[in-house]
Amino acid sequence: MALAASHHRLLLLLLAAPAAAAAASGSSRGLVRLRASPSPLATARRICCQSIKAANVLGASPTSDEGVPVPVVHIDQDSDSGATIVQLSFGDRLGALLDTMKALKDLGLDVTKGNVTADSAVTETKFHIMQLGRKVEDPDMLERIRLTIINNLLQYHPESSEKLAMGEFFGVKPPEKKVDIDIATHVLVEDDGPERSILYIETADRPGLLVEMIKIIADTNIDVESAEIDTEGLVAKDKFHVSYRGAKLDSSLSQVLINTLRYYFRRPETEEDSY
């Protein structure tokens, strides 16, 4: 606990300066707008049932048989209306992450708040991030945030390389185990009240995945209102609140979206039409 307290003091020192004042809103043309909206209290109705863990990997990093924990990076667009929340855990091996915070600032981002929690097995670090005085809405920037955090993790904890899909691209040692796209990919759509649906996606991670997923959703004329983006070792587990013309997706549109996403995920592995 003394180590956790030291980490917390270091974060507080770096975060002492106030965040930049909110800038005037610019045009969002060319961006997929991730806008927060209140969650209806209606019970969700499942449209397409497939085995998937809902993207709620906020907690401890699982530990592999070899004793090296699985890194988890979570980007949350729902919990705070004014900031993007980034959460990182890697067992009990994380330091104060001052270099990660500097790297985020070098992207032109303001880290407005940060805290470290620790128990006997897990050290978890959470950052509240803003860009021009508000939460990050540009999918390209969200992907840069994700890759920046993973790249710093690989640099300061090279042992994580074999546990991350990104270790094959940026790490010192690629993962020994590969993820089978067909087995790892699950896509699920559920109702979240009359005005929107929830899209769950779980698939093998790779660079640029987030931007491509949002582009595919937008190309289907579906609006992305908010998102939670998780990287858990070799697998990406994401949740999107989506709507079509201000309403939830009907079963036909849900199936079109599911088929399109599954075709995209499987495309590198097969040349035949998958639906």
PDB file of C-alpha atoms in Angstrom:
ATOM      1  CA  MET A   1       0.000   0.000   0.000  1.00  0.00           C
ATOM      2  CA  ALA A   2       2.985   2.344   0.498  1.00  0.00           C
ATOM      3  CA  LEU A   3       3.790   1.874  -3.196  1.00  0.00           C
ATOM      4  CA  ALA A   4       0.211   2.727  -4.147  1.00  0.00           C
ATOM      5  CA  ALA A   5       0.330   5.868  -2.010  1.00  0.00           C
ATOM      6  CA  SER A   6       3.581   6.924  -3.693  1.00  0.00           C
ATOM      7  CA  HIS A   7       2.019   6.452  -7.128  1.00  0.00           C
ATOM      8  CA  HIS A   8      -0.978   8.495  -6.061  1.00  0.00           C
ATOM      9  CA  ARG A   9       1.206  11.399  -4.856  1.00  0.00           C
ATOM     10  CA  LEU A  10       3.133  11.438  -8.137  1.00  0.00           C
ATOM     11  CA  LEU A  11      -0.088  11.582 -10.122  1.00  0.00           C
ATOM     12  CA  LEU A  12      -1.436  14.393  -8.000  1.00  0.00           C
ATOM     13  CA  LEU A  13       1.730  16.430  -8.542  1.00  0.00           C
ATOM     14  CA  LEU A  14       1.520  16.077 -12.309  1.00  0.00           C
ATOM     15  CA  LEU A  15      -2.194  16.769 -12.362  1.00  0.00           C
ATOM     16  CA  ALA A  16      -2.041  19.868 -10.159  1.00  0.00           C
ATOM     17  CA  ALA A  17      -2.305  22.296 -13.082  1.00  0.00           C
ATOM     18  CA  PRO A  18      -5.907  22.967 -14.139  1.00  0.00           C
ATOM     19  CA  ALA A  19      -7.183  21.699 -17.486  1.00  0.00           C
ATOM     20  CA  ALA A  20      -7.348  24.057 -20.453  1.00  0.00           C
ATOM     21  CA  ALA A  21     -10.544  26.075 -20.766  1.00  0.00           C
ATOM     22  CA  ALA A  22     -13.211  24.780 -23.093  1.00  0.00           C
ATOM     23  CA  ALA A  23     -12.658  25.897 -26.687  1.00  0.00           C
ATOM     24  CA  ALA A  24     -15.406  26.914 -29.044  1.00  0.00           C
ATOM     25  CA  SER A  25     -17.011  23.985 -30.800  1.00  0.00           C
ATOM     26  CA  GLY A  26     -15.734  23.417 -34.346  1.00  0.00           C
ATOM     27  CA  SER A  27     -17.265  21.596 -37.251  1.00  0.00           C
ATOM     28  CA  SER A  28     -17.529  17.824 -36.770  1.00  0.00           C
ATOM     29  CA  ARG A  29     -17.820  17.144 -40.488  1.00  0.00           C
ATOM     30  CA  GLY A  30     -15.734  14.132 -41.449  1.00  0.00           C
ATOM     31  CA  LEU A  31     -15.912  12.682 -37.923  1.00  0.00           C
ATOM     32  CA  VAL A  32     -18.153  10.021 -36.478  1.00  0.00           C
ATOM     33  CA  ARG A  33     -19.739  11.865 -33.575  1.00  0.00           C
ATOM     34  CA  LEU A  34     -19.744   9.958 -30.291  1.00  0.00           C
ATOM     35  CA  ARG A  35     -22.359  11.823 -28.308  1.00  0.00           C
ATOM     36  CA  ALA A  36     -23.563  10.903 -24.851  1.00  0.00           C
ATOM     37  CA  SER A  37     -27.251  10.304 -24.359  1.00  0.00           C
ATOM     38  CA  PRO A  38     -29.259   9.168 -21.339  1.00  0.00           C
ATOM     39  CA  SER A  39     -29.762   5.448 -21.037  1.00  0.00           C
ATOM     40  CA  PRO A  40     -33.433   4.389 -21.052  1.00  0.00           C
ATOM     41  CA  LEU A  41     -34.525   2.174 -18.207  1.00  0.00           C
ATOM     42  CA  ALA A  42     -36.382  -0.255 -20.431  1.00  0.00           C
ATOM     43  CA  THR A  43     -35.363  -3.913 -20.345  1.00  0.00           C
ATOM     44  CA  ALA A  44     -33.068  -4.848 -23.229  1.00  0.00           C
ATOM     45  CA  ARG A  45     -34.449  -7.323 -25.778  1.00  0.00           C
ATOM     46  CA  ARG A  46     -31.932  -9.621 -27.412  1.00  0.00           C
ATOM     47  CA  ILE A  47     -32.074  -9.562 -31.209  1.00  0.00           C
ATOM     48  CA  CYS A  48     -29.207 -11.844 -32.159  1.00  0.00           C
ATOM     49  CA  CYS A  49     -28.003 -14.346 -29.606  1.00  0.00           C
ATOM     50  CA  GLN A  50     -24.366 -15.427 -29.720  1.00  0.00           C
ATOM     51  CA  SER A  51     -21.943 -16.285 -26.950  1.00  0.00           C
ATOM     52  CA  ILE A  52     -20.215 -13.100 -25.799  1.00  0.00           C
ATOM     53  CA  LYS A  53     -19.026 -11.496 -22.619  1.00  0.00           C
ATOM     54  CA  ALA A  54     -20.461  -8.004 -22.346  1.00  0.00           C
ATOM     55  CA  ALA A  55     -17.593  -5.546 -22.599  1.00  0.00           C
ATOM     56  CA  ASN A  56     -17.268  -4.952 -18.879  1.00  0.00           C
ATOM     57  CA  VAL A  57     -13.613  -5.814 -18.247  1.00  0.00           C
ATOM     58  CA  LEU A  58     -13.104  -2.904 -15.859  1.00  0.00           C
ATOM     59  CA  GLY A  59     -11.706  -5.028 -13.090  1.00  0.00           C
ATOM     60  CA  ALA A  60      -8.655  -7.156 -12.490  1.00  0.00           C
ATOM     61  CA  SER A  61      -6.246  -8.275 -15.183  1.00  0.00           C
ATOM     62  CA  PRO A  62      -6.534 -12.036 -15.553  1.00  0.00           C
ATOM     63  CA  THR A  63      -3.349 -13.961 -14.843  1.00  0.00           C
ATOM     64  CA  SER A  64      -2.128 -16.552 -17.327  1.00  0.00           C
ATOM     65  CA  ASP A  65      -0.826 -19.993 -16.466  1.00  0.00           C
ATOM     66  CA  GLU A  66       2.743 -18.675 -16.799  1.00  0.00           C
ATOM     67  CA  GLY A  67       2.131 -16.029 -14.139  1.00  0.00           C
ATOM     68  CA  VAL A  68       2.270 -13.015 -16.489  1.00  0.00           C
ATOM     69  CA  PRO A  69      -0.963 -11.011 -16.126  1.00  0.00           C
ATOM     70  CA  VAL A  70      -3.059 -10.102 -19.141  1.00  0.00           C
ATOM     71  CA  PRO A  71      -2.968  -6.329 -19.810  1.00  0.00           C
ATOM     72  CA  VAL A  72      -6.337  -4.566 -19.963  1.00  0.00           C
ATOM     73  CA  VAL A  73      -6.935  -1.134 -21.520  1.00  0.00           C
ATOM     74  CA  HIS A  74     -10.456   0.271 -21.176  1.00  0.00           C
ATOM     75  CA  ILE A  75     -11.691   3.485 -22.842  1.00  0.00           C
ATOM     76  CA  ASP A  76     -15.050   4.642 -21.470  1.00  0.00           C
ATOM     77  CA  GLN A  77     -17.184   7.266 -23.238  1.00  0.00           C
ATOM     78  CA  ASP A  78     -20.308   6.705 -21.122  1.00  0.00           C
ATOM     79  CA  SER A  79     -19.496   7.275 -17.457  1.00  0.00           C
ATOM     80  CA  ASP A  80     -18.491  10.951 -17.637  1.00  0.00           C
ATOM     81  CA  SER A  81     -20.421  13.389 -19.846  1.00  0.00           C
ATOM     82  CA  GLY A  82     -17.471  15.787 -20.088  1.00  0.00           C
ATOM     83  CA  ALA A  83     -14.395  13.558 -20.330  1.00  0.00           C
ATOM     84  CA  THR A  84     -13.089  10.324 -21.793  1.00  0.00           C
ATOM     85  CA  ILE A  85     -12.023   7.842 -19.121  1.00  0.00           C
ATOM     86  CA  VAL A  86      -9.051   5.575 -19.752  1.00  0.00           C
ATOM     87  CA  GLN A  87      -8.353   2.709 -17.397  1.00  0.00           C
ATOM     88  CA  LEU A  88      -5.291   0.439 -17.430  1.00  0.00           C
ATOM     89  CA  SER A  89      -4.311  -2.601 -15.415  1.00  0.00           C
ATOM     90  CA  PHE A  90      -1.462  -5.124 -15.687  1.00  0.00           C
ATOM     91  CA  GLY A  91      -1.601  -7.163 -12.538  1.00  0.00           C
ATOM     92  CA  ASP A  92       0.494  -5.502  -9.805  1.00  0.00           C
ATOM     93  CA  ARG A  93       3.250  -4.371 -12.197  1.00  0.00           C
ATOM     94  CA  LEU A  94       2.200  -0.837 -13.108  1.00  0.00           C
ATOM     95  CA  GLY A  95       4.248   2.104 -11.898  1.00  0.00           C
ATOM     96  CA  ALA A  96       3.019   5.699 -11.642  1.00  0.00           C
ATOM     97  CA  LEU A  97       2.648   5.877 -15.470  1.00  0.00           C
ATOM     98  CA  LEU A  98       4.087   9.378 -15.649  1.00  0.00           C
ATOM     99  CA  ASP A  99       5.524   8.609 -19.092  1.00  0.00           C
ATOM    100  CA  THR A 100       2.099   7.469 -20.288  1.00  0.00           C
ATOM    101  CA  MET A 101       0.580  10.725 -19.063  1.00  0.00           C
ATOM    102  CA  LYS A 102       3.292  12.722 -20.851  1.00  0.00           C
ATOM    103  CA  ALA A 103       2.641  10.759 -24.059  1.00  0.00           C
ATOM    104  CA  LEU A 104      -1.063  11.596 -23.833  1.00  0.00           C
ATOM    105  CA  LYS A 105      -0.233  15.268 -23.322  1.00  0.00           C
ATOM    106  CA  ASP A 106       2.028  15.100 -26.389  1.00  0.00           C
ATOM    107  CA  LEU A 107      -1.089  14.133 -28.373  1.00  0.00           C
ATOM    108  CA  GLY A 108      -2.589  17.502 -27.413  1.00  0.00           C
ATOM    109  CA  LEU A 109      -4.777  16.041 -24.676  1.00  0.00           C
ATOM    110  CA  ASP A 110      -5.444  17.314 -21.163  1.00  0.00           C
ATOM    111  CA  VAL A 111      -5.297  14.766 -18.343  1.00  0.00           C
ATOM    112  CA  THR A 112      -7.698  16.462 -15.942  1.00  0.00           C
ATOM    113  CA  LYS A 113      -7.795  13.835 -13.221  1.00  0.00           C
ATOM    114  CA  GLY A 114      -6.087  10.581 -12.367  1.00  0.00           C
ATOM    115  CA  ASN A 115      -6.037   8.061  -9.584  1.00  0.00           C
ATOM    116  CA  VAL A 116      -4.413   4.768  -8.702  1.00  0.00           C
ATOM    117  CA  THR A 117      -6.084   1.952  -6.785  1.00  0.00           C
ATOM    118  CA  ALA A 118      -4.242  -1.135  -5.631  1.00  0.00           C
ATOM    119  CA  ASP A 119      -4.849  -4.349  -3.776  1.00  0.00           C
ATOM    120  CA  SER A 120      -2.668  -7.403  -3.279  1.00  0.00           C
ATOM    121  CA  ALA A 121      -2.998  -8.549  -6.903  1.00  0.00           C
ATOM    122  CA  VAL A 122      -3.940  -5.598  -9.125  1.00  0.00           C
ATOM    123  CA  THR A 123      -2.818  -1.997  -9.593  1.00  0.00           C
ATOM    124  CA  GLU A 124      -5.370  -0.076 -11.640  1.00  0.00           C
ATOM    125  CA  THR A 125      -4.793   3.416 -13.048  1.00  0.00           C
ATOM    126  CA  LYS A 126      -7.578   5.676 -14.305  1.00  0.00           C
ATOM    127  CA  PHE A 127      -7.210   8.899 -16.325  1.00  0.00           C
ATOM    128  CA  HIS A 128      -9.873  11.468 -17.224  1.00  0.00           C
ATOM    129  CA  ILE A 129      -8.898  12.933 -20.601  1.00  0.00           C
ATOM    130  CA  MET A 130     -10.215  15.966 -22.493  1.00  0.00           C
ATOM    131  CA  GLN A 131      -9.432  17.549 -25.852  1.00  0.00           C
ATOM    132  CA  LEU A 132     -10.167  21.248 -26.293  1.00  0.00           C
ATOM    133  CA  GLY A 133     -12.169  21.239 -23.077  1.00  0.00           C
ATOM    134  CA  ARG A 134     -14.429  18.281 -23.812  1.00  0.00           C
ATOM    135  CA  LYS A 135     -14.345  14.510 -24.205  1.00  0.00           C
ATOM    136  CA  VAL A 136     -12.528  12.971 -27.164  1.00  0.00           C
ATOM    137  CA  GLU A 137     -14.936  12.296 -30.032  1.00  0.00           C
ATOM    138  CA  ASP A 138     -12.671  11.654 -33.022  1.00  0.00           C
ATOM    139  CA  PRO A 139     -12.340   7.864 -33.645  1.00  0.00           C
ATOM    140  CA  ASP A 140      -8.828   8.353 -35.059  1.00  0.00           C
ATOM    141  CA  MET A 141      -7.747  10.080 -31.836  1.00  0.00           C
ATOM    142  CA  LEU A 142      -9.355   7.373 -29.709  1.00  0.00           C
ATOM    143  CA  GLU A 143      -7.346   4.776 -31.610  1.00  0.00           C
ATOM    144  CA  ARG A 144      -4.167   6.868 -31.170  1.00  0.00           C
ATOM    145  CA  ILE A 145      -4.862   7.009 -27.424  1.00  0.00           C
ATOM    146  CA  ARG A 146      -5.289   3.245 -27.296  1.00  0.00           C
ATOM    147  CA  LEU A 147      -2.124   2.536 -29.290  1.00  0.00           C
ATOM    148  CA  THR A 148      -0.113   5.122 -27.326  1.00  0.00           C
ATOM    149  CA  ILE A 149      -1.017   3.483 -24.022  1.00  0.00           C
ATOM    150  CA  ILE A 150      -0.269   0.001 -25.355  1.00  0.00           C
ATOM    151  CA  ASN A 151       3.026   1.163 -26.892  1.00  0.00           C
ATOM    152  CA  ASN A 152       4.122   2.667 -23.555  1.00  0.00           C
ATOM    153  CA  LEU A 153       3.131  -0.534 -21.788  1.00  0.00           C
ATOM    154  CA  LEU A 154       5.246  -2.547 -24.225  1.00  0.00           C
ATOM    155  CA  GLN A 155       8.179  -0.179 -23.720  1.00  0.00           C
ATOM    156  CA  TYR A 156       8.224  -0.207 -19.918  1.00  0.00           C
ATOM    157  CA  HIS A 157       6.880  -3.740 -19.423  1.00  0.00           C
ATOM    158  CA  PRO A 158       8.321  -5.755 -22.343  1.00  0.00           C
ATOM    159  CA  GLU A 159       7.045  -8.955 -20.758  1.00  0.00           C
ATOM    160  CA  SER A 160       3.531  -7.816 -21.773  1.00  0.00           C
ATOM    161  CA  SER A 161       4.504  -8.213 -25.442  1.00  0.00           C
ATOM    162  CA  GLU A 162       3.654 -11.900 -25.576  1.00  0.00           C
ATOM    163  CA  LYS A 163       0.234 -11.228 -24.016  1.00  0.00           C
ATOM    164  CA  LEU A 164      -0.865  -8.484 -26.435  1.00  0.00           C
ATOM    165  CA  ALA A 165      -1.857  -8.744 -30.078  1.00  0.00           C
ATOM    166  CA  MET A 166       0.074  -5.492 -30.579  1.00  0.00           C
ATOM    167  CA  GLY A 167       3.213  -7.296 -29.430  1.00  0.00           C
ATOM    168  CA  GLU A 168       3.433  -8.760 -32.918  1.00  0.00           C
ATOM    169  CA  PHE A 169       3.644  -5.261 -34.410  1.00  0.00           C
ATOM    170  CA  PHE A 170       5.394  -3.161 -31.752  1.00  0.00           C
ATOM    171  CA  GLY A 171       6.753  -5.486 -29.076  1.00  0.00           C
ATOM    172  CA  VAL A 172      10.001  -7.322 -28.463  1.00  0.00           C
ATOM    173  CA  LYS A 173       8.353 -10.736 -28.567  1.00  0.00           C
ATOM    174  CA  PRO A 174       5.214 -11.652 -30.520  1.00  0.00           C
ATOM    175  CA  PRO A 175       2.526 -13.660 -28.742  1.00  0.00           C
ATOM    176  CA  GLU A 176       3.069 -17.394 -29.004  1.00  0.00           C
ATOM    177  CA  LYS A 177      -0.657 -18.096 -29.131  1.00  0.00           C
ATOM    178  CA  LYS A 178      -2.715 -16.734 -32.012  1.00  0.00           C
ATOM    179  CA  VAL A 179      -6.420 -15.989 -31.845  1.00  0.00           C
ATOM    180  CA  ASP A 180      -8.655 -17.862 -34.271  1.00  0.00           C
ATOM    181  CA  ILE A 181     -10.832 -15.196 -35.912  1.00  0.00           C
ATOM    182  CA  ASP A 182     -13.845 -17.489 -36.309  1.00  0.00           C
ATOM    183  CA  ILE A 183     -13.725 -18.679 -32.707  1.00  0.00           C
ATOM    184  CA  ALA A 184     -12.882 -15.301 -31.153  1.00  0.00           C
ATOM    185  CA  THR A 185     -15.389 -13.182 -33.079  1.00  0.00           C
ATOM    186  CA  HIS A 186     -18.812 -12.564 -31.551  1.00  0.00           C
ATOM    187  CA  VAL A 187     -21.239  -9.822 -32.540  1.00  0.00           C
ATOM    188  CA  LEU A 188     -24.427  -9.121 -30.613  1.00  0.00           C
ATOM    189  CA  VAL A 189     -27.153  -6.467 -30.850  1.00  0.00           C
ATOM    190  CA  GLU A 190     -29.604  -5.768 -28.027  1.00  0.00           C
ATOM    191  CA  ASP A 191     -32.326  -3.185 -27.537  1.00  0.00           C
ATOM    192  CA  ASP A 192     -31.625  -0.420 -25.034  1.00  0.00           C
ATOM    193  CA  GLY A 193     -35.042   1.172 -24.948  1.00  0.00           C
ATOM    194  CA  PRO A 194     -37.018   2.562 -27.903  1.00  0.00           C
ATOM    195  CA  GLU A 195     -34.399   5.067 -29.074  1.00  0.00           C
ATOM    196  CA  ARG A 196     -31.180   3.082 -29.317  1.00  0.00           C
ATOM    197  CA  SER A 197     -29.540  -0.341 -29.324  1.00  0.00           C
ATOM    198  CA  ILE A 198     -26.323  -1.744 -27.874  1.00  0.00           C
ATOM    199  CA  LEU A 199     -23.811  -3.365 -30.200  1.00  0.00           C
ATOM    200  CA  TYR A 200     -21.318  -5.724 -28.561  1.00  0.00           C
ATOM    201  CA  ILE A 201     -18.231  -6.770 -30.520  1.00  0.00           C
ATOM    202  CA  GLU A 202     -15.529  -9.201 -29.469  1.00  0.00           C
ATOM    203  CA  THR A 203     -12.756 -10.145 -31.913  1.00  0.00           C
ATOM    204  CA  ALA A 204      -9.000 -10.513 -32.358  1.00  0.00           C
ATOM    205  CA  ASP A 205      -7.242  -7.191 -31.784  1.00  0.00           C
ATOM    206  CA  ARG A 206      -5.091  -5.434 -34.396  1.00  0.00           C
ATOM    207  CA  PRO A 207      -3.974  -1.871 -35.192  1.00  0.00           C
ATOM    208  CA  GLY A 208      -6.675   0.353 -36.670  1.00  0.00           C
ATOM    209  CA  LEU A 209      -9.495  -1.949 -35.592  1.00  0.00           C
ATOM    210  CA  LEU A 210     -11.517   0.732 -33.767  1.00  0.00           C
ATOM    211  CA  VAL A 211     -11.484   3.175 -36.690  1.00  0.00           C
ATOM    212  CA  GLU A 212     -12.499   0.467 -39.157  1.00  0.00           C
ATOM    213  CA  MET A 213     -15.368  -0.743 -36.951  1.00  0.00           C
ATOM    214  CA  ILE A 214     -16.798   2.766 -36.597  1.00  0.00           C
ATOM    215  CA  LYS A 215     -16.427   3.349 -40.344  1.00  0.00           C
ATOM    216  CA  ILE A 216     -18.359   0.151 -41.110  1.00  0.00           C
ATOM    217  CA  ILE A 217     -21.125   1.153 -38.700  1.00  0.00           C
ATOM    218  CA  ALA A 218     -21.314   4.630 -40.276  1.00  0.00           C
ATOM    219  CA  ASP A 219     -21.348   3.147 -43.805  1.00  0.00           C
ATOM    220  CA  THR A 220     -24.483   1.240 -42.766  1.00  0.00           C
ATOM    221  CA  ASN A 221     -26.082   4.653 -41.979  1.00  0.00           C
ATOM    222  CA  ILE A 222     -26.140   3.821 -38.284  1.00  0.00           C
ATOM    223  CA  ASP A 223     -25.231   6.519 -35.733  1.00  0.00           C
ATOM    224  CA  VAL A 224     -22.723   5.800 -32.967  1.00  0.00           C
ATOM    225  CA  GLU A 225     -23.784   7.731 -29.861  1.00  0.00           C
ATOM    226  CA  SER A 226     -21.165   6.508 -27.385  1.00  0.00           C
ATOM    227  CA  ALA A 227     -18.720   3.684 -26.887  1.00  0.00           C
ATOM    228  CA  GLU A 228     -16.709   1.624 -24.441  1.00  0.00           C
ATOM    229  CA  ILE A 229     -13.486   0.270 -25.921  1.00  0.00           C
ATOM    230  CA  ASP A 230     -11.614  -2.585 -24.284  1.00  0.00           C
ATOM    231  CA  THR A 231      -8.337  -4.272 -25.132  1.00  0.00           C
ATOM    232  CA  GLU A 232      -7.864  -7.422 -23.087  1.00  0.00           C
ATOM    233  CA  GLY A 233      -4.678  -9.171 -24.121  1.00  0.00           C
ATOM    234  CA  LEU A 234      -5.144 -10.560 -27.634  1.00  0.00           C
ATOM    235  CA  VAL A 235      -8.832  -9.677 -27.826  1.00  0.00           C
ATOM    236  CA  ALA A 236     -10.785  -6.447 -28.366  1.00  0.00           C
ATOM    237  CA  LYS A 237     -14.120  -6.229 -26.528  1.00  0.00           C
ATOM    238  CA  ASP A 238     -16.125  -3.152 -27.488  1.00  0.00           C
ATOM    239  CA  LYS A 239     -19.601  -1.814 -26.770  1.00  0.00           C
ATOM    240  CA  PHE A 240     -21.347   0.832 -28.885  1.00  0.00           C
ATOM    241  CA  HIS A 241     -24.652   2.613 -28.286  1.00  0.00           C
ATOM    242  CA  VAL A 242     -26.155   2.935 -31.755  1.00  0.00           C
ATOM    243  CA  SER A 243     -29.355   4.185 -33.379  1.00  0.00           C
ATOM    244  CA  TYR A 244     -30.950   4.592 -36.792  1.00  0.00           C
ATOM    245  CA  ARG A 245     -32.829   7.832 -37.463  1.00  0.00           C
ATOM    246  CA  GLY A 246     -33.325   8.373 -33.743  1.00  0.00           C
ATOM    247  CA  ALA A 247     -34.655   4.895 -33.030  1.00  0.00           C
ATOM    248  CA  LYS A 248     -33.352   1.483 -32.062  1.00  0.00           C
ATOM    249  CA  LEU A 249     -32.268  -0.940 -34.770  1.00  0.00           C
ATOM    250  CA  ASP A 250     -34.925  -3.338 -35.997  1.00  0.00           C
ATOM    251  CA  SER A 251     -34.108  -7.019 -36.462  1.00  0.00           C
ATOM    252  CA  SER A 252     -33.404  -6.709 -40.200  1.00  0.00           C
ATOM    253  CA  LEU A 253     -30.961  -3.814 -39.836  1.00  0.00           C
ATOM    254  CA  SER A 254     -29.322  -5.516 -36.865  1.00  0.00           C
ATOM    255  CA  GLN A 255     -28.689  -8.611 -38.942  1.00  0.00           C
ATOM    256  CA  VAL A 256     -27.253  -6.563 -41.816  1.00  0.00           C
ATOM    257  CA  LEU A 257     -24.861  -4.867 -39.388  1.00  0.00           C
ATOM    258  CA  ILE A 258     -23.847  -8.167 -37.789  1.00  0.00           C
ATOM    259  CA  ASN A 259     -23.218  -9.831 -41.154  1.00  0.00           C
ATOM    260  CA  THR A 260     -21.207  -6.859 -42.429  1.00  0.00           C
ATOM    261  CA  LEU A 261     -19.003  -6.768 -39.337  1.00  0.00           C
ATOM    262  CA  ARG A 262     -18.433 -10.516 -39.327  1.00  0.00           C
ATOM    263  CA  TYR A 263     -17.483 -10.413 -42.996  1.00  0.00           C
ATOM    264  CA  TYR A 264     -14.964  -7.665 -42.289  1.00  0.00           C
ATOM    265  CA  PHE A 265     -13.431  -9.531 -39.326  1.00  0.00           C
ATOM    266  CA  ARG A 266     -13.078 -12.766 -41.299  1.00  0.00           C
ATOM    267  CA  ARG A 267     -11.854 -11.133 -44.524  1.00  0.00           C
ATOM    268  CA  PRO A 268      -8.121 -11.541 -43.772  1.00  0.00           C
ATOM    269  CA  GLU A 269      -8.634 -15.245 -43.130  1.00  0.00           C
ATOM    270  CA  THR A 270     -10.885 -16.341 -45.982  1.00  0.00           C
ATOM    271  CA  GLU A 271     -11.597 -15.333 -49.554  1.00  0.00           C
ATOM    272  CA  GLU A 272     -15.059 -16.792 -49.802  1.00  0.00           C
ATOM    273  CA  ASP A 273     -18.258 -14.928 -49.054  1.00  0.00           C
ATOM    274  CA  SER A 274     -19.244 -15.480 -45.433  1.00  0.00           C
ATOM    275  CA  TYR A 275     -22.909 -14.616 -45.648  1.00  0.00           C
TER     276      TYR A 275
END
